[in-house]
XYZ file of C-alpha atoms in Angstrom:
467
model
C -24.849 108.732 -81.971
C -22.081 106.710 -80.331
C -20.807 107.034 -76.754
C -17.029 107.416 -76.391
C -14.679 107.987 -73.462
C -11.716 110.283 -74.129
C -8.664 110.322 -71.864
C -6.799 113.606 -71.421
C -3.335 114.223 -70.007
C -0.797 117.053 -69.738
C 2.562 117.518 -68.001
C 3.976 120.602 -69.722
C 3.526 124.344 -69.157
C 0.125 125.186 -67.599
C -1.250 121.655 -67.435
C -4.720 122.587 -66.222
C -5.065 125.217 -68.927
C -4.223 122.615 -71.590
C -6.914 120.280 -70.210
C -9.453 123.101 -70.174
C -8.535 124.058 -73.743
C -9.045 120.454 -74.819
C -12.516 120.482 -73.268
C -13.296 123.749 -75.027
C -12.162 122.428 -78.401
C -14.310 119.303 -78.022
C -17.305 121.437 -77.084
C -16.707 123.573 -80.181
C -17.166 120.468 -82.355
C -20.912 120.364 -81.557
C -23.273 119.102 -82.863
C -20.960 116.316 -84.027
C -19.474 115.954 -80.536
C -21.549 116.526 -77.405
C -19.847 116.426 -73.997
C -21.976 114.337 -71.661
C -19.828 114.367 -68.516
C -16.323 115.110 -67.344
C -14.292 113.804 -64.432
C -12.263 115.520 -61.767
C -8.563 116.151 -62.353
C -6.212 113.402 -61.206
C -2.460 113.626 -60.735
C -0.093 110.801 -61.629
C 3.597 110.080 -61.906
C 4.942 109.606 -65.456
C 5.029 106.111 -66.962
C 7.798 104.711 -69.141
C 10.027 107.781 -69.379
C 10.084 108.738 -65.688
C 12.454 111.731 -65.958
C 9.694 114.282 -66.567
C 7.072 116.207 -64.545
C 3.941 114.612 -63.089
C 0.774 114.538 -65.194
C -2.683 115.979 -64.712
C -5.338 113.671 -66.166
C -9.079 113.645 -66.791
C -11.683 111.700 -68.769
C -14.679 113.055 -70.665
C -17.647 111.098 -71.981
C -19.029 112.280 -75.316
C -21.842 111.435 -77.717
C -20.673 111.731 -81.313
C -21.853 111.337 -84.889
C -18.247 110.712 -85.942
C -16.856 107.282 -86.588
C -13.759 106.358 -84.516
C -11.287 107.557 -87.153
C -13.029 110.902 -87.608
C -12.968 111.378 -83.838
C -9.280 110.411 -83.754
C -8.502 113.003 -86.446
C -10.294 115.663 -84.408
C -8.280 114.748 -81.308
C -5.009 114.978 -83.250
C -5.998 118.422 -84.543
C -6.715 119.611 -80.998
C -3.371 118.221 -79.786
C -1.543 120.062 -82.570
C -3.313 123.317 -81.721
C -1.990 122.980 -78.156
C 1.594 122.479 -79.390
C 1.808 118.688 -79.040
C 5.020 117.333 -80.595
C 5.432 113.574 -80.929
C 9.176 113.414 -80.318
C 9.590 110.584 -77.805
C 7.330 107.655 -76.966
C 5.859 108.282 -73.501
C 7.651 111.645 -73.465
C 6.363 114.979 -72.117
C 3.356 116.459 -73.851
C 1.302 119.639 -73.710
C -1.913 117.726 -74.337
C -2.510 114.041 -74.950
C -5.972 112.895 -76.093
C -6.819 109.193 -76.425
C -10.000 107.318 -77.284
C -10.299 104.902 -74.369
C -13.516 103.213 -75.518
C -15.898 103.754 -78.428
C -19.262 102.147 -77.729
C -18.928 98.367 -77.740
C -16.442 98.429 -80.599
C -13.484 96.046 -80.475
C -10.744 96.325 -83.085
C -7.021 95.705 -83.419
C -5.774 98.257 -85.923
C -2.221 99.716 -85.851
C -3.762 103.157 -86.273
C -6.453 102.758 -83.595
C -6.935 99.834 -81.211
C -10.194 99.771 -79.245
C -10.620 99.674 -76.353
C -7.295 101.421 -75.672
C -4.741 98.590 -75.319
C -3.423 99.812 -71.948
C -6.699 101.013 -70.436
C -6.831 98.249 -67.815
C -3.182 98.874 -66.852
C -3.434 102.603 -66.123
C -4.967 103.927 -62.907
C -4.727 107.485 -64.235
C -7.276 106.498 -66.922
C -9.420 104.103 -64.879
C -9.903 106.360 -61.846
C -11.437 109.329 -63.723
C -13.399 107.063 -66.093
C -14.980 105.154 -63.200
C -15.774 108.432 -61.466
C -18.139 109.410 -64.286
C -19.362 105.852 -65.012
C -18.855 103.457 -62.064
C -20.540 100.629 -64.002
C -18.327 100.968 -67.090
C -17.294 97.659 -68.619
C -15.246 96.384 -71.528
C -17.122 95.159 -74.622
C -16.752 91.573 -73.351
C -18.601 92.526 -70.163
C -15.581 92.692 -67.824
C -16.191 95.486 -65.276
C -13.449 98.119 -65.327
C -13.793 98.340 -61.548
C -12.236 94.858 -61.359
C -9.176 96.064 -63.264
C -8.923 99.092 -60.986
C -9.023 96.919 -57.860
C -6.298 94.616 -59.213
C -3.955 97.566 -59.708
C -4.452 98.784 -56.132
C -2.623 101.937 -55.069
C 0.822 101.052 -56.439
C 0.624 103.595 -59.286
C 0.061 106.495 -56.899
C -2.824 108.312 -58.600
C -4.399 111.123 -56.576
C -7.429 113.358 -57.031
C -6.429 117.004 -57.457
C -9.697 118.884 -57.892
C -12.492 119.851 -60.220
C -11.626 120.278 -63.892
C -12.921 123.831 -64.012
C -11.065 125.067 -60.907
C -7.323 125.473 -60.287
C -5.537 122.220 -59.562
C -3.841 123.750 -56.542
C -5.141 126.273 -54.065
C -3.277 129.234 -55.509
C -5.089 131.532 -53.068
C -2.748 130.361 -50.298
C -0.234 133.076 -49.516
C 3.442 132.145 -49.300
C 6.423 133.497 -47.385
C 9.943 132.400 -48.277
C 12.446 132.614 -45.430
C 15.983 132.727 -46.814
C 16.789 134.573 -50.033
C 19.776 132.571 -51.189
C 19.917 130.810 -54.544
C 17.354 128.163 -53.564
C 14.919 130.545 -51.893
C 15.079 133.074 -54.712
C 14.554 130.405 -57.380
C 11.631 128.868 -55.478
C 9.983 132.245 -54.845
C 10.268 133.207 -58.493
C 9.065 129.801 -59.747
C 5.980 129.866 -57.525
C 5.197 133.451 -58.452
C 5.299 132.693 -62.179
C 2.875 129.796 -61.612
C 0.276 132.023 -60.015
C 1.045 131.538 -56.335
C 0.897 134.667 -54.168
C 4.369 135.071 -52.700
C 3.616 137.863 -50.237
C 6.908 138.016 -48.335
C 10.605 137.183 -48.656
C 12.813 137.420 -45.567
C 16.582 137.514 -45.250
C 19.048 139.296 -42.992
C 20.953 140.507 -46.066
C 19.250 143.574 -47.524
C 20.453 143.100 -51.114
C 19.448 139.434 -51.171
C 15.916 139.929 -49.846
C 15.252 142.919 -52.088
C 16.424 141.095 -55.195
C 14.380 137.978 -54.413
C 11.294 140.022 -53.578
C 11.645 141.984 -56.802
C 11.894 138.807 -58.892
C 8.869 137.278 -57.159
C 6.749 140.434 -57.120
C 6.790 140.322 -53.333
C 7.738 142.411 -50.275
C 11.140 142.127 -48.570
C 11.447 141.706 -44.800
C 14.425 141.535 -42.488
C 12.370 139.746 -39.821
C 11.340 136.160 -40.503
C 8.587 136.548 -37.902
C 7.035 139.513 -39.725
C 7.258 137.749 -43.085
C 5.729 134.502 -41.812
C 2.848 136.341 -40.144
C 1.579 137.368 -43.591
C 1.447 133.880 -45.096
C -0.502 130.632 -45.052
C 2.540 128.651 -46.236
C 5.990 129.313 -44.765
C 8.910 127.921 -46.775
C 12.248 127.895 -44.952
C 15.191 127.794 -47.367
C 17.969 128.796 -44.971
C 21.112 126.676 -44.417
C 20.341 123.485 -42.485
C 21.866 124.747 -39.261
C 19.448 127.679 -39.099
C 16.159 125.917 -39.924
C 15.223 124.769 -36.433
C 16.061 128.162 -34.921
C 14.126 130.100 -37.564
C 11.114 127.841 -37.091
C 11.380 128.315 -33.341
C 11.502 132.102 -33.667
C 8.383 132.139 -35.842
C 6.513 129.607 -33.712
C 7.405 131.331 -30.466
C 5.503 134.429 -31.497
C 2.296 132.472 -32.202
C 0.016 130.703 -29.737
C -1.558 128.728 -32.580
C -0.465 127.881 -36.116
C -3.494 125.760 -37.014
C -4.255 126.004 -40.733
C -0.707 126.979 -41.704
C 1.869 124.872 -43.498
C 5.582 124.950 -42.697
C 8.009 123.553 -45.265
C 11.758 123.147 -45.011
C 13.824 122.365 -48.081
C 16.696 120.518 -46.456
C 17.558 117.173 -47.962
C 19.038 115.758 -44.760
C 16.970 117.164 -41.881
C 13.896 115.289 -40.611
C 10.495 116.806 -39.948
C 11.564 117.194 -36.320
C 13.354 120.390 -37.395
C 9.865 121.920 -37.639
C 8.590 120.460 -34.366
C 7.951 123.849 -32.741
C 5.514 124.681 -35.552
C 3.911 121.231 -35.456
C 3.380 121.533 -31.703
C 1.272 124.640 -32.348
C -0.919 122.912 -34.914
C 0.862 123.607 -38.204
C 1.141 121.005 -40.946
C 4.813 120.290 -41.605
C 6.521 119.032 -44.745
C 10.007 118.637 -46.153
C 10.189 119.326 -49.893
C 13.765 119.084 -51.147
C 14.634 119.960 -54.770
C 17.031 117.393 -56.216
C 18.729 120.029 -58.321
C 21.997 121.907 -58.454
C 21.981 125.597 -57.544
C 25.389 126.902 -58.605
C 23.825 130.291 -59.354
C 20.356 131.749 -59.857
C 20.435 131.268 -63.614
C 21.242 127.562 -63.333
C 18.674 127.194 -60.547
C 15.924 128.578 -62.764
C 17.126 126.414 -65.628
C 17.275 123.111 -63.765
C 14.374 123.468 -61.309
C 11.634 122.596 -63.847
C 11.863 118.884 -64.547
C 13.733 118.123 -61.324
C 12.574 115.570 -58.796
C 11.695 116.753 -55.299
C 12.179 114.547 -52.268
C 8.938 114.883 -50.283
C 8.485 113.873 -46.653
C 5.140 114.506 -44.999
C 2.068 112.956 -43.457
C 0.147 110.816 -45.953
C -2.843 113.160 -45.790
C -0.660 116.041 -47.036
C 0.835 114.115 -49.954
C -1.760 115.152 -52.597
C -1.164 118.811 -51.719
C 2.597 118.312 -51.826
C 2.450 116.542 -55.186
C 0.512 119.363 -56.792
C 2.749 121.970 -55.180
C 5.769 120.232 -56.725
C 4.019 119.798 -60.063
C 3.273 123.524 -60.176
C 7.029 124.099 -60.313
C 7.354 121.554 -63.114
C 8.797 118.952 -60.766
C 8.271 115.277 -59.971
C 7.556 113.903 -56.512
C 9.827 111.311 -54.912
C 8.402 110.189 -51.563
C 11.113 109.810 -48.888
C 10.485 108.301 -45.449
C 11.435 110.583 -42.573
C 13.911 108.066 -41.188
C 15.655 107.770 -44.564
C 16.388 111.466 -45.089
C 20.134 111.357 -44.349
C 20.717 108.281 -46.524
C 18.621 109.794 -49.310
C 20.567 113.054 -49.136
C 23.883 111.217 -49.241
C 22.793 109.768 -52.600
C 22.213 113.285 -53.906
C 25.630 114.400 -52.635
C 27.360 111.458 -54.335
C 25.523 112.139 -57.610
C 26.235 115.869 -57.592
C 28.841 117.213 -55.182
C 31.269 114.291 -55.268
C 30.997 114.264 -59.043
C 32.225 117.872 -59.092
C 35.059 117.013 -56.703
C 36.220 114.062 -58.797
C 36.019 116.219 -61.928
C 38.301 118.741 -60.230
C 41.036 116.091 -60.394
C 40.939 116.231 -64.187
C 41.475 120.008 -64.064
C 44.438 119.629 -61.694
C 46.101 117.171 -64.072
C 45.286 119.287 -67.124
C 46.893 122.357 -65.536
C 50.077 120.322 -65.040
C 49.948 119.558 -68.775
C 49.708 123.266 -69.566
C 46.013 123.389 -70.502
C 43.930 126.395 -69.576
C 40.726 125.625 -67.660
C 38.673 126.752 -70.662
C 40.477 124.218 -72.842
C 39.920 121.508 -70.239
C 36.209 122.280 -70.121
C 35.961 122.102 -73.894
C 37.959 118.883 -74.091
C 36.641 116.908 -71.123
C 33.252 118.564 -70.525
C 31.505 116.674 -73.348
C 33.060 113.435 -72.081
C 31.681 114.009 -68.588
C 28.266 115.046 -69.941
C 28.052 111.951 -72.149
C 28.931 109.742 -69.188
C 26.178 111.257 -67.042
C 23.725 110.862 -69.915
C 24.723 107.215 -70.359
C 24.330 106.542 -66.629
C 20.814 107.996 -66.730
C 19.820 106.153 -69.890
C 21.618 102.822 -69.485
C 22.457 102.505 -65.797
C 25.908 102.705 -64.161
C 27.038 99.199 -65.112
C 26.407 99.668 -68.836
C 27.848 103.194 -68.761
C 31.193 102.065 -67.299
C 34.042 102.197 -69.828
C 37.822 102.584 -69.684
C 40.617 100.448 -68.221
C 38.568 99.221 -65.252
C 35.835 97.896 -67.559
C 38.395 96.368 -69.950
C 40.586 94.825 -67.266
C 43.559 96.825 -68.546
C 45.882 96.061 -65.628
C 48.974 97.685 -67.118
C 47.215 101.002 -67.673
C 45.799 101.045 -64.149
C 49.258 100.369 -62.684
C 50.782 103.128 -64.854
C 48.097 105.613 -63.771
C 48.777 104.962 -60.090
C 52.545 105.232 -60.548
C 52.401 108.577 -62.352
C 49.770 110.028 -60.021
C 51.785 109.032 -56.930
C 54.653 111.157 -58.244
C 52.424 114.022 -59.351
C 49.892 114.252 -56.491
C 49.616 111.465 -53.874
C 46.200 112.733 -52.793
C 44.899 112.417 -56.335
C 46.381 108.929 -56.558
C 44.577 107.974 -53.367
C 41.279 109.218 -54.788
C 41.900 107.262 -58.005
C 42.485 104.076 -56.010
C 39.510 104.555 -53.700
C 37.044 105.282 -56.494
C 38.432 102.462 -58.634
C 38.163 99.953 -55.793
C 34.553 100.968 -55.368
C 34.072 100.730 -59.133
C 35.200 97.107 -59.157
C 31.715 96.307 -57.849
C 30.364 97.571 -61.162
C 32.923 95.530 -63.070
C 31.782 92.409 -61.236
C 28.147 93.314 -61.892
C 28.818 93.556 -65.625
C 30.104 89.983 -65.557
C 32.286 90.448 -68.641
C 35.704 90.032 -66.989
C 37.288 86.931 -65.544
C 37.337 87.016 -61.739
C 41.084 86.432 -61.863
C 41.557 89.728 -63.716
C 39.301 91.525 -61.242
C 41.303 90.125 -58.319
C 44.561 91.329 -59.933
C 43.129 94.839 -60.302
C 41.965 94.736 -56.696
C 45.432 93.678 -55.541
C 47.125 96.516 -57.460
C 44.712 99.100 -56.104
C 44.953 97.814 -52.524
C 48.752 97.581 -52.705
C 49.019 101.215 -53.650
C 46.669 102.128 -50.832
C 48.776 100.209 -48.302
C 51.940 101.921 -49.537
C 50.309 105.326 -49.208
C 49.165 104.541 -45.664
C 52.654 103.382 -44.648
C 54.212 106.569 -46.019
C 51.850 108.682 -43.938
């Protein structure tokens, strides 16, 4: 029989369940495949296509009578049984199974390269493999531990737990304080992932009862009563209320040792939870980088979103798995950078909506109904956002500013000044800022850029003088 190491990964649906099912399917292939050992579960951020949830990974060592291609065929069958669809390279997957090494075999075959061509570049494969075989080496004798040490901690791989136990401690009870759109979506998301949401608190009766019903929880008017029932207290109130709510809860407890307090504000530092920290609680900020226009959109966009996480380094593995349970990705944010980080989210989301409103104002003047405007300009806006995400802002920039179409820019300002001076001012301000992108592209002569800058600044000066 031959010894082989098989890498496993999942970042869709119930990730741990997919890993367990993969183990079960391999075990069912006995006597042709015998599982010798299996690693712990390790979490990792996605590689290549980063706009997707974090992965859970593991490695199993097997003894097999199969040759490498027979083993590969078995792995592909197991992947298909778990719903694996090979749509995008490095894209999300229910279950990914790779032969990392097969005995001392070395081969360069388009169908199967051994050892795996990126084994020495991936901590999420090396860490679990070295856990079950610390002396593992490549066929040429190079210790894999050397490759692991060269990579260091830059790839951010973390141990989650044993393969046969839940990846997160789902026995922790949770209270959500604030039953608005964010709190309701979070409570429901955690409940569907197996967390025990035992309490939802809000001063508004209808809001707390609806959120509690969706999460299979109990509604409370008192945040103190709700928090008393939970190991993890998540505060999703407006920013201005977070510190006071935390103070009310903390003031009724001499000790909060063993509890976790989380606020979901993008801008507030951990100091907003200081009263809980002073009584021994662990404190974290976990901010969903998602838009919550209504509950339906919140539930739609929450999975797959990034979450800005601020916490003590020792709490980061817990926070990562907590985020992953909601289908999210972790973005670590330093406490002192919270306001700047949140301003980026506001520019990307809220200001985008405000600028888009200008198109609706103009379209109404032209006699278009808002529904017609949405149908006409909505796809344009969506394509632009998609291009920014895929290509970057500089490559996504089109239109008169990118072309250096000075006459069109001047005509826009002239007509907007007559129609709505405020809209003209926004056009100038955003365009002046956008000239940085034009310069970055490097496709226009600097003389043309300076002419556009002069036109935009001249209009701004005129507007200021008129005021």
